[in-house]
Every structure is written in C-alpha cells, then in structure tokens.
Coordinates of C-alpha atoms and ligand atoms in Angstrom, one line a residue:
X1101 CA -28.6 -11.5 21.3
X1102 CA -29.4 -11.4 25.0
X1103 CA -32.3 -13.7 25.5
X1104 CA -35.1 -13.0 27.7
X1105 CA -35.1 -15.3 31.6
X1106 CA -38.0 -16.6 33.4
X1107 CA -37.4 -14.0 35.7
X1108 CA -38.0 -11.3 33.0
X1109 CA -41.8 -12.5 33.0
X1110 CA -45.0 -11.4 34.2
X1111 CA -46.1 -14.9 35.5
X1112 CA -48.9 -13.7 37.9
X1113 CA -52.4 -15.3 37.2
X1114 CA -50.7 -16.0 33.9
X1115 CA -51.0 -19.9 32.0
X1116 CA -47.4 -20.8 31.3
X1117 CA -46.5 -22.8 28.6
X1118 CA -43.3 -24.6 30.0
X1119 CA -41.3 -26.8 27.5
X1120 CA -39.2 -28.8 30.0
X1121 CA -37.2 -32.2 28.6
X1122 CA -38.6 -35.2 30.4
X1123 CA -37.2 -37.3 28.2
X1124 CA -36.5 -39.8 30.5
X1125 CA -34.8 -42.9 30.6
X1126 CA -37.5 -45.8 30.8
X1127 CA -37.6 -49.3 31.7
X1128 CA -40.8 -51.6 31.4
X1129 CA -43.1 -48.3 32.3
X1130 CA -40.4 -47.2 35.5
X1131 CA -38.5 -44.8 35.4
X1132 CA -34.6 -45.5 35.8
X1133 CA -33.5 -42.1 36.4
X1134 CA -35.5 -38.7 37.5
X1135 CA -32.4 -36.2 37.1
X1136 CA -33.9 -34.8 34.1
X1137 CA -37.2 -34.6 36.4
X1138 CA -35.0 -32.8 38.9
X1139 CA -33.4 -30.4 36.3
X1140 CA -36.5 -28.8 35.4
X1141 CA -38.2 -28.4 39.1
X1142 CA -36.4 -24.4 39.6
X1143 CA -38.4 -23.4 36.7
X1144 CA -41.4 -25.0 37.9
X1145 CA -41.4 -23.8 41.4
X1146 CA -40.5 -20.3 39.8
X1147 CA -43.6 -20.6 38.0
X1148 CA -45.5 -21.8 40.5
X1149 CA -44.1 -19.0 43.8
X1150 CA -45.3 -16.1 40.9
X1151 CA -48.7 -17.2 40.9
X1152 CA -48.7 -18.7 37.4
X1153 CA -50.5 -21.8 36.0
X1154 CA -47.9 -24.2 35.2
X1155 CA -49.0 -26.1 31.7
X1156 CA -46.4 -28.6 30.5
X1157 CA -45.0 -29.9 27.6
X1158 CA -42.5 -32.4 26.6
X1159 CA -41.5 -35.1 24.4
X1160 CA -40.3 -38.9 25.5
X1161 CA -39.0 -41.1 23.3
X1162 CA -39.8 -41.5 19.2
X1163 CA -43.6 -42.2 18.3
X1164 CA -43.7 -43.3 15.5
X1165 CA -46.9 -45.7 15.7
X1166 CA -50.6 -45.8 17.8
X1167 CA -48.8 -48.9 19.0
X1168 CA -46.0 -46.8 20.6
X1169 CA -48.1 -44.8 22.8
X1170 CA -48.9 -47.2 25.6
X1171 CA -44.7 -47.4 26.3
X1172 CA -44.1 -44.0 25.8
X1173 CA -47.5 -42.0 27.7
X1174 CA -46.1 -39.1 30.1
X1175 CA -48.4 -40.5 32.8
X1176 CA -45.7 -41.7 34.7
X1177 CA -43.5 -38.4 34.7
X1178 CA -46.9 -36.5 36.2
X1179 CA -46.7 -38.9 39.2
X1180 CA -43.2 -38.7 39.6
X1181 CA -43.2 -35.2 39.4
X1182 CA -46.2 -34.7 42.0
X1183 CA -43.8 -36.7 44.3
X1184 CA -41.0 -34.3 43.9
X1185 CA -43.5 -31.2 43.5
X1186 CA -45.1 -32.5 46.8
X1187 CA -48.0 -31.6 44.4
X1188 CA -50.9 -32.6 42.4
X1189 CA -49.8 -32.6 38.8
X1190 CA -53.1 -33.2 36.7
X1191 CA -52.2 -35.6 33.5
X1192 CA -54.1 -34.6 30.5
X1193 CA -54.1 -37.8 28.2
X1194 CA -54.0 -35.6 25.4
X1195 CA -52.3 -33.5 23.1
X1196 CA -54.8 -31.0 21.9
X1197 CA -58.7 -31.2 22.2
X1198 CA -61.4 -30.6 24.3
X1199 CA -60.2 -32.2 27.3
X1200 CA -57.2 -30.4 27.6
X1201 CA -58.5 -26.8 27.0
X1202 CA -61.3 -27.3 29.3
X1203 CA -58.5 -28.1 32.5
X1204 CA -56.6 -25.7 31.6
X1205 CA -59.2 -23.1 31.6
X1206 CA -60.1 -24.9 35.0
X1207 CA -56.7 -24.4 36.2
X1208 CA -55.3 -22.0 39.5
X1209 CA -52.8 -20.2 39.9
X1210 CA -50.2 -22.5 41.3
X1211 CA -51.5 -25.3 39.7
X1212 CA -49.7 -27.7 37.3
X1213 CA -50.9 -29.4 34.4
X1214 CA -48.7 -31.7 32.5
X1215 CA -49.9 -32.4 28.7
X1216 CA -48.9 -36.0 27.0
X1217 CA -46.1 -36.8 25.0
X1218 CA -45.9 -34.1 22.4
X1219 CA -44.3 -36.4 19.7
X1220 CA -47.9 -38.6 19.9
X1221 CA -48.5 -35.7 17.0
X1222 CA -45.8 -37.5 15.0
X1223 CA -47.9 -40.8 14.4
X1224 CA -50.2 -38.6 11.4
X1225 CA -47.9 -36.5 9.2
X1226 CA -44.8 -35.6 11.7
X1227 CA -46.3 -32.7 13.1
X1228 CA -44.2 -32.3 16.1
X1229 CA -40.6 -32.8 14.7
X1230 CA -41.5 -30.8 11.3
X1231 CA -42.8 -28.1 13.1
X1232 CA -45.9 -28.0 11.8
X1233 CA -47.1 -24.1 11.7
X1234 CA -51.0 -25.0 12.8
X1235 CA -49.9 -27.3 15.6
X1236 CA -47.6 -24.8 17.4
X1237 CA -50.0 -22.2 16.9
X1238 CA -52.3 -23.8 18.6
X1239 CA -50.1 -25.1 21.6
X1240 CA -49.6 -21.4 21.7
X1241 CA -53.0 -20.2 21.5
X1242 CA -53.5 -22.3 25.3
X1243 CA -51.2 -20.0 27.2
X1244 CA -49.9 -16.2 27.7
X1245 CA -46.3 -17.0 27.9
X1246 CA -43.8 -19.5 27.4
X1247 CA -40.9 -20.6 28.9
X1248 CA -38.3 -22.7 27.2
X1249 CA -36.6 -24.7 29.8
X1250 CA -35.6 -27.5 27.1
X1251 CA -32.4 -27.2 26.4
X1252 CA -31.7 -30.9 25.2
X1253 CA -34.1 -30.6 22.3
X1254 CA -32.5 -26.9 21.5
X1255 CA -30.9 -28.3 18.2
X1256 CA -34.0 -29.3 16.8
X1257 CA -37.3 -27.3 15.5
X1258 CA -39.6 -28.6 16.6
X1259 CA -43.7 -27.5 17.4
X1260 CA -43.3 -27.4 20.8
X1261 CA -40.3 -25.6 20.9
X1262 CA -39.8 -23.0 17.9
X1263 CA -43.5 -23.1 16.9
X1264 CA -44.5 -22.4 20.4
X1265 CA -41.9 -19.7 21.0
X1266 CA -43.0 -18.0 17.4
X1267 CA -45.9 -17.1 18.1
X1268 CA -45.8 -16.0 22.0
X1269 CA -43.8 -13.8 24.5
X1270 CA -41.5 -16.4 25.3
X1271 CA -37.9 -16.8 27.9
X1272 CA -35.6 -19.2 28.8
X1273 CA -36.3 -21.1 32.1
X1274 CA -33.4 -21.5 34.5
X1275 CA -31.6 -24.8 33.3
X1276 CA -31.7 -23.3 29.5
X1277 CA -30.4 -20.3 31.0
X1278 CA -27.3 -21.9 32.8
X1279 CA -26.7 -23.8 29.4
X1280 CA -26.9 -20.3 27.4
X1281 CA -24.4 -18.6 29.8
X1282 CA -21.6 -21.0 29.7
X1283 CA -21.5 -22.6 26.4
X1284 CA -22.7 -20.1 24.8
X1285 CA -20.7 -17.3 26.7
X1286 CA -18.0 -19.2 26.5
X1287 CA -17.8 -20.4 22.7
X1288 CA -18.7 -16.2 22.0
X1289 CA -16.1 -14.4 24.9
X1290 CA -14.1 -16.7 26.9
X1291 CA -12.0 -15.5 29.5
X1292 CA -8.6 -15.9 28.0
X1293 CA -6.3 -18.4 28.2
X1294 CA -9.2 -20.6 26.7
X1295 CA -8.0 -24.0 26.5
X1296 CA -10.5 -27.0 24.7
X1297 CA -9.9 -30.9 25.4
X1298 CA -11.6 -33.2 22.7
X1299 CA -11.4 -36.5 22.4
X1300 CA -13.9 -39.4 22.1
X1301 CA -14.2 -41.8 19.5
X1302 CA -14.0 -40.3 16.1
X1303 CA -12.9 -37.4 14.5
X1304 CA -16.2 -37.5 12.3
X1305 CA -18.1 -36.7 15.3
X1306 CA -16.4 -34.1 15.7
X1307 CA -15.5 -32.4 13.0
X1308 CA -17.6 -29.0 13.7
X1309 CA -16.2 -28.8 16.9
X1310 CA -12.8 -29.3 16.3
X1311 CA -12.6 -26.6 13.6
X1312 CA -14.9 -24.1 15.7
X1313 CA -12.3 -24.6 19.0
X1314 CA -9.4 -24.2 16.8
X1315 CA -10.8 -21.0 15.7
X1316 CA -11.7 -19.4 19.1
X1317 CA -9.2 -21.2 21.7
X1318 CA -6.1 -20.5 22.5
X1319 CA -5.1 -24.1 22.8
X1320 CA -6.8 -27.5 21.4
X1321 CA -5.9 -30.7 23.4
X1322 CA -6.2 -33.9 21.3
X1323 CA -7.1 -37.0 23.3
X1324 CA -9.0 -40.6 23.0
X1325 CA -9.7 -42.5 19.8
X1326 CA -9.6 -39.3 17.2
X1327 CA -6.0 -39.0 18.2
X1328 CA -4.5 -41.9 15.7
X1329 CA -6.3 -40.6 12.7
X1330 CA -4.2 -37.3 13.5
X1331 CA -1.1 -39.9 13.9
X1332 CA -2.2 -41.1 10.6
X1333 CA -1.9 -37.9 9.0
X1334 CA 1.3 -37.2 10.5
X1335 CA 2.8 -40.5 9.4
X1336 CA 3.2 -41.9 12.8
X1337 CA 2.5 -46.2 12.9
X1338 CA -0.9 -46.1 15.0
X1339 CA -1.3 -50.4 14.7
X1340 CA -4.7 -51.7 15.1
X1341 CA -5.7 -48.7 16.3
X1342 CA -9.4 -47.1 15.7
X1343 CA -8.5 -44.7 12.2
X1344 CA -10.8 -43.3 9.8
X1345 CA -8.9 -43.7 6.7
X1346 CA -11.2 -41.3 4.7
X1347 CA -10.7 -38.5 7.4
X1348 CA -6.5 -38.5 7.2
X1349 CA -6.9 -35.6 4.7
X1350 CA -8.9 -33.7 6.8
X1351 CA -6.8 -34.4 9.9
X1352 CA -3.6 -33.1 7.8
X1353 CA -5.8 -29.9 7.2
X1354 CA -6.8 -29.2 10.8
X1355 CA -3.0 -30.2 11.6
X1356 CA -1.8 -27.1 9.1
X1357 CA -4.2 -24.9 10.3
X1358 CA -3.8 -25.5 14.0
X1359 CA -0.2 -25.3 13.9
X1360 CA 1.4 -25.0 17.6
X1361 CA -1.9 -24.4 18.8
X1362 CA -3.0 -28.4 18.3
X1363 CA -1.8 -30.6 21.0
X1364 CA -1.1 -34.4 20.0
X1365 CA -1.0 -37.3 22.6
X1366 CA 3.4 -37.9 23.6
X1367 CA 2.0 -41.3 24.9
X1368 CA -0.3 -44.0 24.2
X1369 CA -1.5 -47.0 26.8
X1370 CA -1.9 -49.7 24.3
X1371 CA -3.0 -53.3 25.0
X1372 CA -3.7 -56.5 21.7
X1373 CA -7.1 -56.6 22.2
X1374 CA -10.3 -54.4 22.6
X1375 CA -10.4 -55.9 26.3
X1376 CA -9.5 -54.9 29.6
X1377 CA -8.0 -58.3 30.8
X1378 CA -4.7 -58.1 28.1
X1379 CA -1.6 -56.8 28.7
X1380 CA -0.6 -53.3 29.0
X1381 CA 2.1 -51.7 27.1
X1382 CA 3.0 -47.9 26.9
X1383 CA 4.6 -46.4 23.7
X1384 CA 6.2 -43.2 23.1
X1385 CA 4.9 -42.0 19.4
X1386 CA 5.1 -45.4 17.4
X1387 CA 2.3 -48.0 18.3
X1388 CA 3.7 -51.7 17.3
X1389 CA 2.1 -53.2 14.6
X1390 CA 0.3 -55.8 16.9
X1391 CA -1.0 -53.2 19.4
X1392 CA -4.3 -50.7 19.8
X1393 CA -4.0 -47.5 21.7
X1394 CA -6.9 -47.1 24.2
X1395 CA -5.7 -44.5 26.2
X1396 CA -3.7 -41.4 26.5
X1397 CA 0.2 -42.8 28.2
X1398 CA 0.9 -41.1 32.0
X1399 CA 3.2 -38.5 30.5
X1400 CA 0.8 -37.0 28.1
X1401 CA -1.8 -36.3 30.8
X1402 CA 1.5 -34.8 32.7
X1403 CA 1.8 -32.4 29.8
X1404 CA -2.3 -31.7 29.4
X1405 CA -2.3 -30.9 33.0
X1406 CA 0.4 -28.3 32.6
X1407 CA -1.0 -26.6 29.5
X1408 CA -4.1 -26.6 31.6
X1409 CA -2.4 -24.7 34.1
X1410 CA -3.7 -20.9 34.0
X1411 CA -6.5 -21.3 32.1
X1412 CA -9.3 -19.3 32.9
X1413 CA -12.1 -21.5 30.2
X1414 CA -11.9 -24.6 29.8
X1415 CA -14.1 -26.7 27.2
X1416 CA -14.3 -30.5 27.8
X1417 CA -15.9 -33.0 25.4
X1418 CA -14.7 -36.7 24.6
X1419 CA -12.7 -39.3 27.1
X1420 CA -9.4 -39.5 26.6
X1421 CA -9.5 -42.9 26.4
X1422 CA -12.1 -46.4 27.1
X1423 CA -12.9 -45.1 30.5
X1424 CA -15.8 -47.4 30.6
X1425 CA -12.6 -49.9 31.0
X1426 CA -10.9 -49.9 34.3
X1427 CA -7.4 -50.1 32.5
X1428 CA -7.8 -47.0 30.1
X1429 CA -9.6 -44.8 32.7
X1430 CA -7.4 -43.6 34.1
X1431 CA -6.3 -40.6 31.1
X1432 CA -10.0 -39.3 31.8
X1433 CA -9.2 -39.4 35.2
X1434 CA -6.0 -37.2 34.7
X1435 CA -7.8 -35.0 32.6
X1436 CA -10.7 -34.8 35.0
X1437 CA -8.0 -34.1 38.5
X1438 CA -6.4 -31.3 36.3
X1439 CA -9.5 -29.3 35.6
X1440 CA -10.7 -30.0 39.1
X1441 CA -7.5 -28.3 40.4
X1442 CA -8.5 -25.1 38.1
X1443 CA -9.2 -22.7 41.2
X1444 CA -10.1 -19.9 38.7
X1445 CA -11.1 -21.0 35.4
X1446 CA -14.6 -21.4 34.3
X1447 CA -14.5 -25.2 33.7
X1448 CA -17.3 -26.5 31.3
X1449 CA -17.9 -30.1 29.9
X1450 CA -20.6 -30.9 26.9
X1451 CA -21.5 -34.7 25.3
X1452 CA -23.0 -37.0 26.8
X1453 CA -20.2 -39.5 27.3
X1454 CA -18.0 -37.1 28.9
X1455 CA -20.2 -35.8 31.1
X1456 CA -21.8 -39.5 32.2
X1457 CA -17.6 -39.8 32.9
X1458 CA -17.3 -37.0 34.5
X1459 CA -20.2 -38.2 36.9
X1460 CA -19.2 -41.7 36.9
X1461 CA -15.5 -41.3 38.2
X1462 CA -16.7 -38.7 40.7
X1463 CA -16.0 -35.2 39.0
X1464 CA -19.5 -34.2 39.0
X1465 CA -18.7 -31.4 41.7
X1466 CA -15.8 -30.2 40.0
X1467 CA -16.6 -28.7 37.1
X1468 CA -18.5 -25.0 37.2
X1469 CA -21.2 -26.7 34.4
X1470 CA -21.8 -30.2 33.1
X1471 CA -24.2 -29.5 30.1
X1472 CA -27.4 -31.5 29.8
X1473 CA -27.7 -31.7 25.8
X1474 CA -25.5 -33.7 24.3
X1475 CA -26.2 -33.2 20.2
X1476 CA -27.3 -30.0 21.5
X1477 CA -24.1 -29.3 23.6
X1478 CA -21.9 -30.2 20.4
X1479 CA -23.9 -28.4 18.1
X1480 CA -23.5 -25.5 20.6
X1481 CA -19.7 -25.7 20.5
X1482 CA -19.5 -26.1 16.7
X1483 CA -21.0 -22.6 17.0
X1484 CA -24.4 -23.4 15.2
X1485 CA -27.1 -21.4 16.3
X1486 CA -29.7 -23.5 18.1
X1487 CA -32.9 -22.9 16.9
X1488 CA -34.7 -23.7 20.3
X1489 CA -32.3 -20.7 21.6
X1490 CA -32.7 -18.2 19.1
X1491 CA -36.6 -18.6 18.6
X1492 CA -36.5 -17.1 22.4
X1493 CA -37.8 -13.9 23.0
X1494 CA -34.6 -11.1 23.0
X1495 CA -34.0 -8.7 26.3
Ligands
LIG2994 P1 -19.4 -37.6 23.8 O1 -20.6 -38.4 23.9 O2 -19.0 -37.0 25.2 O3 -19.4 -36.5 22.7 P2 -18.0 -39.5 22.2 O4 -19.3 -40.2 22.0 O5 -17.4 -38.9 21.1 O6 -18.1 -38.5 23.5 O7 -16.9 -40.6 22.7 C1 -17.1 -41.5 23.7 C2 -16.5 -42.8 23.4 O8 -15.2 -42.7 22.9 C3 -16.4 -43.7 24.7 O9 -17.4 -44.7 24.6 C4 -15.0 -44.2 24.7 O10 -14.9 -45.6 25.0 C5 -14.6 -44.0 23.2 N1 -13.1 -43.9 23.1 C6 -12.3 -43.1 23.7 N2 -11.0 -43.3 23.4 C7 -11.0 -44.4 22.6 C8 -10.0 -45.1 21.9 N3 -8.7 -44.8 22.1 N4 -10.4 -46.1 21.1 C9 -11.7 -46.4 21.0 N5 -12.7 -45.7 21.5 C10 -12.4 -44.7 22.4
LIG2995 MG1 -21.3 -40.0 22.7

C-alpha cells in the first residue's frame, strides 16, 4: 500500500498533530546529541511554510514512575528546538487537560507547540505503550491531521502513533518517508542483483532477518560473531569463539536452505583474549583451540568485495567484526570501502550498531540511506509490517 506524504496534506490554517522521535540521548538534564532533533526539522518547517499549527508529540525515555518525570520532561527538547527552529516553541507541561487545549486553540498558523513526554501516560495503567483507545482519541480530537514522522517507534503501537493515526487523516512526514522508500522498497522490489551483509553479534538477533534476506536476495553475506555458530553447524573448530549452541540446528537449516546463495567467512582474525592489546593470528577455516575469532580475515572481505561488485541493492546490518576494537575494525571497514565504491547500487544500512559504525569510521556519506530505527529497521527487514507504517493513511 502506497502511503500518504506530508506533501499530500492540506496543512493551511490546519492544527497538525506531528509525532516526531525526540528520544534523545540525555545526560544530567543536557542533551548529548540533537541529530534526532535535526532529523525531524524538514517536517517541521514543511508544516510550518504551509501555514499550519505545528502541535508536537513525542516520547523520551521509559516512565514508569511520578518520580521519573523530573529526568525525563520534554522541556529541554522545546528550547533546543526553538534554537534550531530560530523559533518560539511553546512547552505545554502537559499531556492532556485544560492547559493544553486552551494554547492550542490559542495557536497561529506557523506556530509550534510541543506537548510533554507522551509516555508520562504510562505512570497510571500504561496508556501510551498499550494504546489505550480513549487516550489516542483524544490526542486526535486536538488536531485536523496528523503526520507521522516517527519512524523509530514504528514497531510499536502505541497511542500516539496508531491511536492517533486511527482516528484522523493521517501521512508520513519526510524522514518516515525516506525510511518507507528504501527499506521498505527495497525488502518489497529491489533492483536486482540484491545483495544483504549480516553480521553482528548473534544469530538470535537475527534470526527474522536472516531467513527474510535469504528469501528475497540474491546473495546473503555472513560476517561478525553469528558466523561461528554457522561454523558450528558445518563442523568447522570455531575455539573460544562467541557460539550459540542451542541455535547450531537452526544454523544447519538456514545453511540447507541457502545453499550457494549463503556466503561463509574464508578467514577469521583471531586473537586469545576478548582484548585488543593480544596477539593477532589469522586462520583459514579452523580456529585453534586456544583462539577467538573477532573479525572477518583480509581475504574474506577480498571476496565480499567482489560479490559486492554489480550490485544494484545492497542491505547492510551487523559489523563484521569488534569494530569498537581498533584491531578487528578493520573487516567493517572493508565492508564499508566496498559499498562506498558501489557507483550504481542503492546502498542501505539498518541497526543501530552498524550504522553508529558506519558513522564512526567515516562512511556516513557513503551510503544512499542509513536508517534511523534500529528495532524498527530489523523488524522492517524481517519483513514484518510495522504498525506505526501501516496505521498511515493510503494514497
Ligand atoms: P546492530 O545493532 O547493527 O543490529 P548487533 O547489535 O547485532 O548490530 O551487533 C553489534 C555488535 O556485534 C558489536 O558490538 C560488535 O562488537 C559485535 N560483534 C561483531 N563481531 C563479533 C565477534 N566476532 N565476536 C563478538 N562480537 C562481535
Ligand atoms: Mg545492536
């Protein structure tokens, strides 16, 4: 189903819900890092060149407690925001009531309200993250249209996504959008060859996604600590490397049914000791007894690179190896030079690891889209359908 766009909305002299994720990272009431902030200004100013009132909503944090609310208030996102809005952004210390209805209905066009913490209506009965059917009518009843622009909380059903979006006209803002086109479009019609590189840390992470890939790609590149359980299954000696015992079978199953299709690691960089400081051996299939593999061996990204070469989708998610270790960074690194040098694919990364990788070893520019979501990037790429995404209005 084609969903509807901001752009697809009447938005003139209009009060627009706007989920947006300002689920910031936080540290002792400061914020560490505005790129979320950042993300969702597009929409806003969108809203705001239309002539619309700008009313939003969003979630920081678990609150769990009336103690909770004094570290996790949205306060400091509205002043944050008004610096990068060059705007006022009124704070409503609220979540419903008489406070908040009477500045909206204050509210000109081009205005922006932003409405506290909607997860302060977990702290009595959950309302927020059960969806409670009262609470997202009445988020609803407070605006003519809404605009989802929360793609991070897209897994989820929550009140001020679904419920919102249930009961009102309702599009995806731009960064939901962007997320819609790419993983979506290319989970549901890649452009062919459609090659996926997973790795990470465990296979039962990543179950979904590994059966989903196998189904729709043309090729599945194994990498990073899911690779000895796969070694496991195939009988190869992995030593102290990270194994899920209980998931061999499973690996022997996706083995069968992935046939040529599955790519195993030719090469492992192995050290003694979860530590960057040991010594550094490299093994060709067999790891010795005394040794743990913590990243992909130099020939192995030689051979990822080539099957990478002529792709026209790739679908990135897990480090090939401990990249947050200097010694073992460098397979991610490989993996990350060979997509970069992709003139003609669409080149696509989801989880939050990989893309904090990505961004940390200086690939951020490289890749057409690095996704936003993490759970709701995987879930996206195990194929599930995200209930933030399909409670949008269709075209
Ligand atoms: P994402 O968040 O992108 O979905 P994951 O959370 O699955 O990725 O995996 C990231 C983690 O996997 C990293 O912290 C990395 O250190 C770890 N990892 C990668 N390779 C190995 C390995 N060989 N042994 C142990 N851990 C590994
Ligand atoms: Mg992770």
């Amino acid at each position: 189903m084609v969903k509807k766009v901001v752009t697809d909305l009447d938005l003139k002299d209009k009060k627009v819900l706007v989920r947006a994720d300002f689920n910031v990272p936080m540290k002792d009431g400061e914020i560490t890092n505005d790129n979320r902030i950042q993300a969702a200004l597009p929409t806003i100013q969108y809203v705001i060149e239309q002539g619309g009132k700008v009313i939003l909503f969003s979630h920081l944090g678990k609150v769990k407690t009336e103690d909770d609310k004094a570290d996790k208030t949205l306060r400091p996102i509205a002043e944050r925001l008004s610096e990068l809005l060059g705007k006022e952004v009124t704070f409503v210390p609220e979540t419903r009531g008489k406070e908040l209805e009477d500045t909206i209905a204050s509210l000109k066009n081009g205005e922006v309200l932003l409405v506290e913490n909607t997860r302060f209506e977990d702290i009595d009965g959950k309302k927020e993250s059960k969806n409670d059917a009262e609470l997202g009518k009445y988020w609803a009843s407070l605006g003519d249209v809404f605009v989802n622009d929360a793609f991070g909380t897209a897994h989820r059903a929550h009140a001020s996504n679904v419920g919102i979006a249930s009961n009102l006209e309702s599009a995806a803002g731009f960064l939901m959008d962007k997320e819609i086109k790419f993983i979506g479009g290319a989970v549901d019609e890649p452009q062919r060859p459609f090659v996926a590189i997973l790795g990470g840390a465990k296979v039962s992470d990543k179950i979904g996604v590994i059966e989903n890939l196998l189904d729709k790609a043309d090729k599945v590149l194994i990498g990073g600590g899911m690779t000895y359980t796969f070694y496991a299954a195939k009988g190869i000696e992995i030593g102290t490397s990270l194994v899920e015992e209980d998931k061999i079978e499973l690996a022997k199953t996706l083995l069968e049914k992935g046939g040529d299709k599955l790519i195993l690691p030719i090469d492992t960089k192995t050290t003694h000791e979860f530590s960057n400081d040991g010594v550094i051996e490299v093994h060709e299939g067999v790891i010795p007894s005394d040794q743990m593999g913590l990243d992909i061996g130099p020939k192995t990204i030689e051979l990822f690179t080539k099957e990478l070469q002529g792709a026209k989708t790739v679908v990135w998610n897990g480090p090939m190896g401990v990249f947050e270790m200097t010694n073992f960074a460098n397979g991610t690194i490989g993996v990350c030079e060979a997509i970069a040098n992709l003139t003609e694919a669409t080149t696509i990364i989801g989880g939050g690891d990989s893309a904090a990788a990505a961004m940390e070893l200086g690939f951020a520019d490289q890749f057409t889209h690095i996704s936003t979501g993490g759970g709701a990037s995987l879930e996206y790429l195990e194929g599930k359908e995200l209930p933030g995404v399909s409670s949008i209005s269709n075209k």
